[in-house]
XYZ file of C-alpha atoms in Angstrom:
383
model
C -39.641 13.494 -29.154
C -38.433 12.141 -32.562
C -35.993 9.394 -32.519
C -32.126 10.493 -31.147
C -29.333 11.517 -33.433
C -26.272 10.490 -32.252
C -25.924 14.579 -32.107
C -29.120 15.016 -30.311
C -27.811 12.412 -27.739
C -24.783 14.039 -27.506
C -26.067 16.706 -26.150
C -28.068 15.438 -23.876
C -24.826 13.547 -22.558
C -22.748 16.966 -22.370
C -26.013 18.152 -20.369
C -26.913 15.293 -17.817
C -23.575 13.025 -17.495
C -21.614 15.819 -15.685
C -21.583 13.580 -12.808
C -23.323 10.277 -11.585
C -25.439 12.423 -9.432
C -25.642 15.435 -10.261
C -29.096 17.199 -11.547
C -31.096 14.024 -10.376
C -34.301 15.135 -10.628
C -36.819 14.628 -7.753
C -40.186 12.729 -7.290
C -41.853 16.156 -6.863
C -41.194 17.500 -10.387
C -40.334 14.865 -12.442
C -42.223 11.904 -14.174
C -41.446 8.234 -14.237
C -41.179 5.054 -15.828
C -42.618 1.773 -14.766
C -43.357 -1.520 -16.672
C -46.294 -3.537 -17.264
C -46.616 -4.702 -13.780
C -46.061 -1.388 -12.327
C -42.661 -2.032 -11.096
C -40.996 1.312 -11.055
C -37.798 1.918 -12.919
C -36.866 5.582 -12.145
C -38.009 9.104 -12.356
C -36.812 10.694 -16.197
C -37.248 13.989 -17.764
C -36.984 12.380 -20.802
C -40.716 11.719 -21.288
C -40.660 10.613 -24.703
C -37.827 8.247 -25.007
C -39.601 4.930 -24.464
C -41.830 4.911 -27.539
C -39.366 4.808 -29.973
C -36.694 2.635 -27.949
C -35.146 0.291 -30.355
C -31.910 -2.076 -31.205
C -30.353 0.895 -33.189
C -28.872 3.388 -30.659
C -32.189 4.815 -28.663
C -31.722 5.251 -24.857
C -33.714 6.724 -21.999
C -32.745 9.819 -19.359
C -33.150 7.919 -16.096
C -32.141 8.195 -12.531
C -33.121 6.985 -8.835
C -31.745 7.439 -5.314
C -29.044 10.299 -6.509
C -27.808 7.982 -9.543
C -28.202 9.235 -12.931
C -27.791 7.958 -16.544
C -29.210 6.170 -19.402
C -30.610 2.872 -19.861
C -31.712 1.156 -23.585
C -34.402 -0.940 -24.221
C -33.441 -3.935 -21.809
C -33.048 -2.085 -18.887
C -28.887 -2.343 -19.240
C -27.533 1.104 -18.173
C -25.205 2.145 -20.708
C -22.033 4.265 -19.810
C -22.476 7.829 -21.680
C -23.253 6.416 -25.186
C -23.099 3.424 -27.155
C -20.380 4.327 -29.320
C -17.985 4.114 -26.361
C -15.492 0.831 -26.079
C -13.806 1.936 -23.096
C -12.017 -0.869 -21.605
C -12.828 -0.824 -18.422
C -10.063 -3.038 -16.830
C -7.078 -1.532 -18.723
C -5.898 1.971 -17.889
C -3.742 4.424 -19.548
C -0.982 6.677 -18.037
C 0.969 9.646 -19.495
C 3.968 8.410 -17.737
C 6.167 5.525 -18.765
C 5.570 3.825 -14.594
C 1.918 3.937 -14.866
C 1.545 6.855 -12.438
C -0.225 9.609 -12.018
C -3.688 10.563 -13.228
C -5.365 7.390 -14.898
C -7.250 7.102 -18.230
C -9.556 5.480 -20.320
C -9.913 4.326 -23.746
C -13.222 5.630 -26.190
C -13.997 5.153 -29.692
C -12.150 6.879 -32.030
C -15.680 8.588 -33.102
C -15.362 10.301 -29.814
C -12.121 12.608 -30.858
C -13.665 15.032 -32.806
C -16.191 15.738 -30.026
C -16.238 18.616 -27.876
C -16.539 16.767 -24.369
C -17.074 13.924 -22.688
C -18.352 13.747 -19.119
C -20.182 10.403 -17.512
C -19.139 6.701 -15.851
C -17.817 3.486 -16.423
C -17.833 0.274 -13.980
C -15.112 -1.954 -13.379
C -14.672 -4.794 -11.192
C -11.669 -6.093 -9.139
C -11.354 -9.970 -9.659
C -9.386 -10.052 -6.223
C -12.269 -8.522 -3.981
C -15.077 -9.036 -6.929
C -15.670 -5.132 -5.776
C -17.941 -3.161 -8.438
C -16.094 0.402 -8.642
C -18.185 3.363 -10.509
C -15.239 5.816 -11.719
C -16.568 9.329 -13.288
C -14.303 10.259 -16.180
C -14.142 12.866 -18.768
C -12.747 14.154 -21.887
C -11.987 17.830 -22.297
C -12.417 19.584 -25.053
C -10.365 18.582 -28.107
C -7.414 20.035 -28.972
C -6.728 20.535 -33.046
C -3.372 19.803 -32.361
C -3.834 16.721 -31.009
C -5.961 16.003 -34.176
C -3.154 16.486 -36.341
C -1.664 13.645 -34.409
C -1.841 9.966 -36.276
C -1.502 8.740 -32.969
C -3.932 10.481 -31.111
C -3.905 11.056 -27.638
C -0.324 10.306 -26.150
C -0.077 7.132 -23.748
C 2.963 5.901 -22.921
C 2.226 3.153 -20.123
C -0.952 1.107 -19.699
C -2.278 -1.337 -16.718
C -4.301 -4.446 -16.760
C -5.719 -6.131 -14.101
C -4.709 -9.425 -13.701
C -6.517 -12.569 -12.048
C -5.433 -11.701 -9.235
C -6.582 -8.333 -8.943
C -3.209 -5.982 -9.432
C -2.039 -3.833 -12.040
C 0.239 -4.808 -14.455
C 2.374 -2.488 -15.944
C 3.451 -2.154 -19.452
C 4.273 0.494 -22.231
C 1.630 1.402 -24.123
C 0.785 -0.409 -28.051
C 0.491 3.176 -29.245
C 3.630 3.698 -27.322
C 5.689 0.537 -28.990
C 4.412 2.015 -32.000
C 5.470 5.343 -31.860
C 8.713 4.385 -31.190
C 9.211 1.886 -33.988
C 7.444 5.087 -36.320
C 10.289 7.886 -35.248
C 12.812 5.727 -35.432
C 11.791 4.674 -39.173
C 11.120 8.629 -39.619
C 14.421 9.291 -38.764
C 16.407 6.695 -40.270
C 19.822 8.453 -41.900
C 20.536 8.321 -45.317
C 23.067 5.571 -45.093
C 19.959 3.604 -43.117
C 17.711 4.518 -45.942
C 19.629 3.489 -48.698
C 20.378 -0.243 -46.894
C 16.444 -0.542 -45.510
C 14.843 1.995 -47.812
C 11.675 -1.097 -48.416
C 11.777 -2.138 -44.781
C 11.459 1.357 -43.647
C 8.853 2.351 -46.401
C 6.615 -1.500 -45.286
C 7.302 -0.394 -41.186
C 4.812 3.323 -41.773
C 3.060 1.789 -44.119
C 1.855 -1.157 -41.963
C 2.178 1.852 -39.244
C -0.313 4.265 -40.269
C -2.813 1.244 -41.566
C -3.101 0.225 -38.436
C -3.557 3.719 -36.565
C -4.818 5.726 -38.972
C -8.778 5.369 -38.592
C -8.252 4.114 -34.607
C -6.210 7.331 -33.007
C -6.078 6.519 -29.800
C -9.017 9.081 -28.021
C -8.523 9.192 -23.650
C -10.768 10.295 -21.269
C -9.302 11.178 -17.427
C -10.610 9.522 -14.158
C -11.563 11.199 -11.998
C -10.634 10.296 -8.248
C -10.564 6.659 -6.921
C -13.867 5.374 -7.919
C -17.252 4.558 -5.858
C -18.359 1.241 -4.179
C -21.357 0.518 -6.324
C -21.222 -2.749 -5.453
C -24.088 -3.040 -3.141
C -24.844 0.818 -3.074
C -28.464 0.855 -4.821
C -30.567 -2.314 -4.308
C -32.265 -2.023 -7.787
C -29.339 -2.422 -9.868
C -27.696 -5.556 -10.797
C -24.510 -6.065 -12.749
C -23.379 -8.810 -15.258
C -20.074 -9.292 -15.645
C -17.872 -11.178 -18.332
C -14.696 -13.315 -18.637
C -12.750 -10.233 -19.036
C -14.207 -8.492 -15.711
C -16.142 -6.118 -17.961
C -19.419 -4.692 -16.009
C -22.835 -3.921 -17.715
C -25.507 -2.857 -15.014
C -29.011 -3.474 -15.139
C -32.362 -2.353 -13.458
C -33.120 -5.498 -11.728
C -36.398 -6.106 -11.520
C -38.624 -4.720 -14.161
C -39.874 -6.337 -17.065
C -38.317 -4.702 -20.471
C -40.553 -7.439 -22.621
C -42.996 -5.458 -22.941
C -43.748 -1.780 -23.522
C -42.576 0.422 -20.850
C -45.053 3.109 -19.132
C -44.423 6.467 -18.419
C -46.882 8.034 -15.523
C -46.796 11.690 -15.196
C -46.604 12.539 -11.597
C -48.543 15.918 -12.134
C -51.692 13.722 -12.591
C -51.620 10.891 -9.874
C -54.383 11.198 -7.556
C -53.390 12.193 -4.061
C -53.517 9.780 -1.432
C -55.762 10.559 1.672
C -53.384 11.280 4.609
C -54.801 9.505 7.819
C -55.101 11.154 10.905
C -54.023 10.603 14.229
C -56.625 12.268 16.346
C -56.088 13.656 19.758
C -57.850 11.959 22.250
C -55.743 13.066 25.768
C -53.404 15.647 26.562
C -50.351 13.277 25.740
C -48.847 11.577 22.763
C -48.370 8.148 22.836
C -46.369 5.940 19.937
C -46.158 2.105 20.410
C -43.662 0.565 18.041
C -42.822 -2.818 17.285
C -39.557 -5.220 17.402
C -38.862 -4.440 13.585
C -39.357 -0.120 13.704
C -42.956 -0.514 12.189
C -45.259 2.475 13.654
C -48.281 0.047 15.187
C -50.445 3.221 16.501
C -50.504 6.926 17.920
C -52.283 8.587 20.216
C -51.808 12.343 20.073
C -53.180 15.374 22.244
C -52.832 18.423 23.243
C -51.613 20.710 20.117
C -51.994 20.119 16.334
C -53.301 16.815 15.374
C -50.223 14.927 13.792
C -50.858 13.222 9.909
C -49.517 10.119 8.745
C -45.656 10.260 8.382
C -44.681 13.663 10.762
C -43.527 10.593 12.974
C -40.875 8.151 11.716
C -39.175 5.800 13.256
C -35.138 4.306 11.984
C -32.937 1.838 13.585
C -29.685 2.267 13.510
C -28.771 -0.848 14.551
C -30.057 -3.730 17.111
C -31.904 -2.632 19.924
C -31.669 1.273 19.109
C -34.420 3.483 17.892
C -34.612 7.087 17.165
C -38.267 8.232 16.684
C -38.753 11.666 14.891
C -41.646 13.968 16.067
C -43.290 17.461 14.982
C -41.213 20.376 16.318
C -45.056 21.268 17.940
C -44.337 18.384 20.520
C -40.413 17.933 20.339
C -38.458 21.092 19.660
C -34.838 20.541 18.219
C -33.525 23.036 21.271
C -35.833 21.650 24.032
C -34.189 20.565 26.992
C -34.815 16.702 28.155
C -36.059 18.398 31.805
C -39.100 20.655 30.204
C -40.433 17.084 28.602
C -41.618 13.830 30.689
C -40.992 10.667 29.167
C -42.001 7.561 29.850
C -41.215 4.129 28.356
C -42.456 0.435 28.701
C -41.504 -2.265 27.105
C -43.896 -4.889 25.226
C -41.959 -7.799 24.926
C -44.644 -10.959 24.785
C -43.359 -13.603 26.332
C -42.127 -13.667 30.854
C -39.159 -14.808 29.979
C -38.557 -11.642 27.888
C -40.215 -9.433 29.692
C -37.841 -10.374 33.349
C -34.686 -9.543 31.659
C -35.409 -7.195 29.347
C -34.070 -3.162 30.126
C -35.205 -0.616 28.338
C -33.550 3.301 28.378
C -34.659 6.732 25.890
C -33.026 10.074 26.314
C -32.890 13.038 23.112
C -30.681 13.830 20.806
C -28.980 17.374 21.308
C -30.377 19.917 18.803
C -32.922 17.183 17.108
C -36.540 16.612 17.740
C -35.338 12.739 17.946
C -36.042 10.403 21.011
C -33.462 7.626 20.985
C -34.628 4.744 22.906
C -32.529 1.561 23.455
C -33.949 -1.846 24.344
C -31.407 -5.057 25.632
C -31.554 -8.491 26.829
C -29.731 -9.032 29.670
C -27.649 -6.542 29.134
C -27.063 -6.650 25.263
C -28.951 -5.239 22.610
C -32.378 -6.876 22.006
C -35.381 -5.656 19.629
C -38.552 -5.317 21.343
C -42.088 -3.865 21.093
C -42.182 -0.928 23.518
C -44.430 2.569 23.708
C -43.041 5.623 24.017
C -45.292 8.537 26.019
C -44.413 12.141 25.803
C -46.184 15.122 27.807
C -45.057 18.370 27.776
């Protein structure tokens, strides 16, 4: 792929920004980046981006774990394009209270375009919260380009240090008014102010004429990013404006793109039968430490998982072959046994397993003395 045109990348924006999440490509069907040390960065159908990455504008089709977007050539993840100065801790309201639907301000470069759809990030200095908010511009209206003004705002909010909005009319608001009122200044006010009145649209349209003002709506009340995704980081400035970052991953050097369509497939172990029961011992911290497995299809590496939920509670998946979702507990025996270690653990410790309605989950709950404790146990199932 050449180098992106701001047109090409337009596009691509109008195509893949419709949401934070939406088309995120899976690991299945879709190639990746990763750097020099093999630390992976995300999955991209942009294969072709990387090569010609640069300080003039160039960004990479990324996404990971349901997010999607682009990131340049340091790993920041930029919100829809370059070109956009929205500010993300001052909003902009079509009524003069600041209520109602709540927008955004892009570059002026961005109001003869025919849509806008993607993210911005915005942090609360009260609760140091990292909010994602999904906004987007419709298309334009030639009216509204008509208008020196732009886009009509009369109120605007900025977070203060403490973390609430302050209200205010608009600039382009304070401006507007001072413009009609010179625009319709009577005769008798134009023959006493006639240079006053000529200076006030002059210095009027200077100052609005090449920055209309160009909104683009929120949408909704804005994600918790702040911890959401483990691999992204955010740096934030004096003015609480966020730029997020794959943490991680070296952007020094040249970044690697690995097609998945030609990665050599692991060999799957097997957990051989060797009885007519299956038998899972798992340890303290959820980690699978062996199976035994009988009786029916021999089970590979990863048909059983195991997740905690929280302290002292496990629910261990198994094949439908040896759990069925609609299985009653009384057609399956169960037995359990704890493995603590140590006497003094092992005297006090209870241990209890039942399933879950309509899953092919056993849930089995370890405690100390009444209150929940992790511990190595096995699990044996016959049918």
């Amino acid at each position: 792929m050449k180098k992106k045109n701001k047109q090409i990348l337009i596009n691509l924006i109008n195509i893949s920004l419709a949401s934070f999440s939406l088309h995120a490509l899976s690991a299945e069907n879709s190639n990746y980046y990763q750097d020099h040390n093999s630390h992976f960065i995300g999955y991209t159908s942009d294969v072709d981006a990387f090569p010609y990455m640069d300080d003039n504008g160039s960004y990479a089709n990324i996404n990971r774990d349901n997010w999607e977007g682009f990131i340049n050539d340091k790993g920041e993840i930029v919100p829809i394009i370059g070109d956009v100065t929205a500010i993300t801790n001052t909003f902009y309201y079509k009524t003069p209270d600041c209520s109602g639907t709540q927008y955004v301000k892009l570059s002026p470069s961005r109001r003869y375009n025919e849509g806008v759809k993607g993210y911005i990030f915005e942090q609360s200095p009260k609760t140091e919260k990292i909010r994602q908010y999904t906004i987007e511009r419709d298309l334009f209206d030639l009216d509204c380009m008509n208008d020196l003004f732009g886009d009509e705002a009369v109120s605007q909010s900025v977070i203060n240090a403490d973390g609430n909005l302050i209200c205010t009319e608009s600039e382009q608001q304070v401006l507007r008014t001072e413009w009609d009122k010179a625009i319709n200044a009577t005769a008798e006010e134009r023959n006493k102010y006639g240079e006053q009145i000529s200076a006030t649209l002059d210095r009027i349209t200077d100052l609005v004429r090449d920055q209309p003002l160009v909104l683009a709506k929120v949408n909704g009340e804005g994600i918790d990013i702040t911890h959401r995704y483990p691999w992204m980081g955010f740096k934030i400035d004096e003015k609480h404006n966020v730029t997020a970052y794959i943490k991680g991953a070296d952007f020094s050097q040249p970044i690697e793109l690995v097609n998945v369509e030609h990665l050599p497939q692991p060999l799957q172990t097997v957990y051989p039968r060797t009885s007519h029961e299956v038998t899972v011992h798992i340890r303290y911290n959820n980690d699978l430490s062996y199976v035994n497995v009988s009786q029916g299809l021999d089970i590979t590496e990863g048909q059983i998982t195991v997740n905690k939920p929280s302290k002292g509670i496990y629910d261990i998946s198994f094949p439908e072959a040896f759990v069925p979702k609609q299985s009653n507990i009384n057609v399956l025996q169960l037995l359990c046994s704890i493995n603590s270690g140590a006497d003094i653990y092992a005297a006090n410790t209870t241990i209890g397993y039942h399933k879950l309605d309509h899953k092919n989950i056993i849930r089995v709950t370890t405690s100390l003395k009444g209150k929940p404790f992790d511990s190595d146990f096995s699990l044996n199932i016959q049918h």
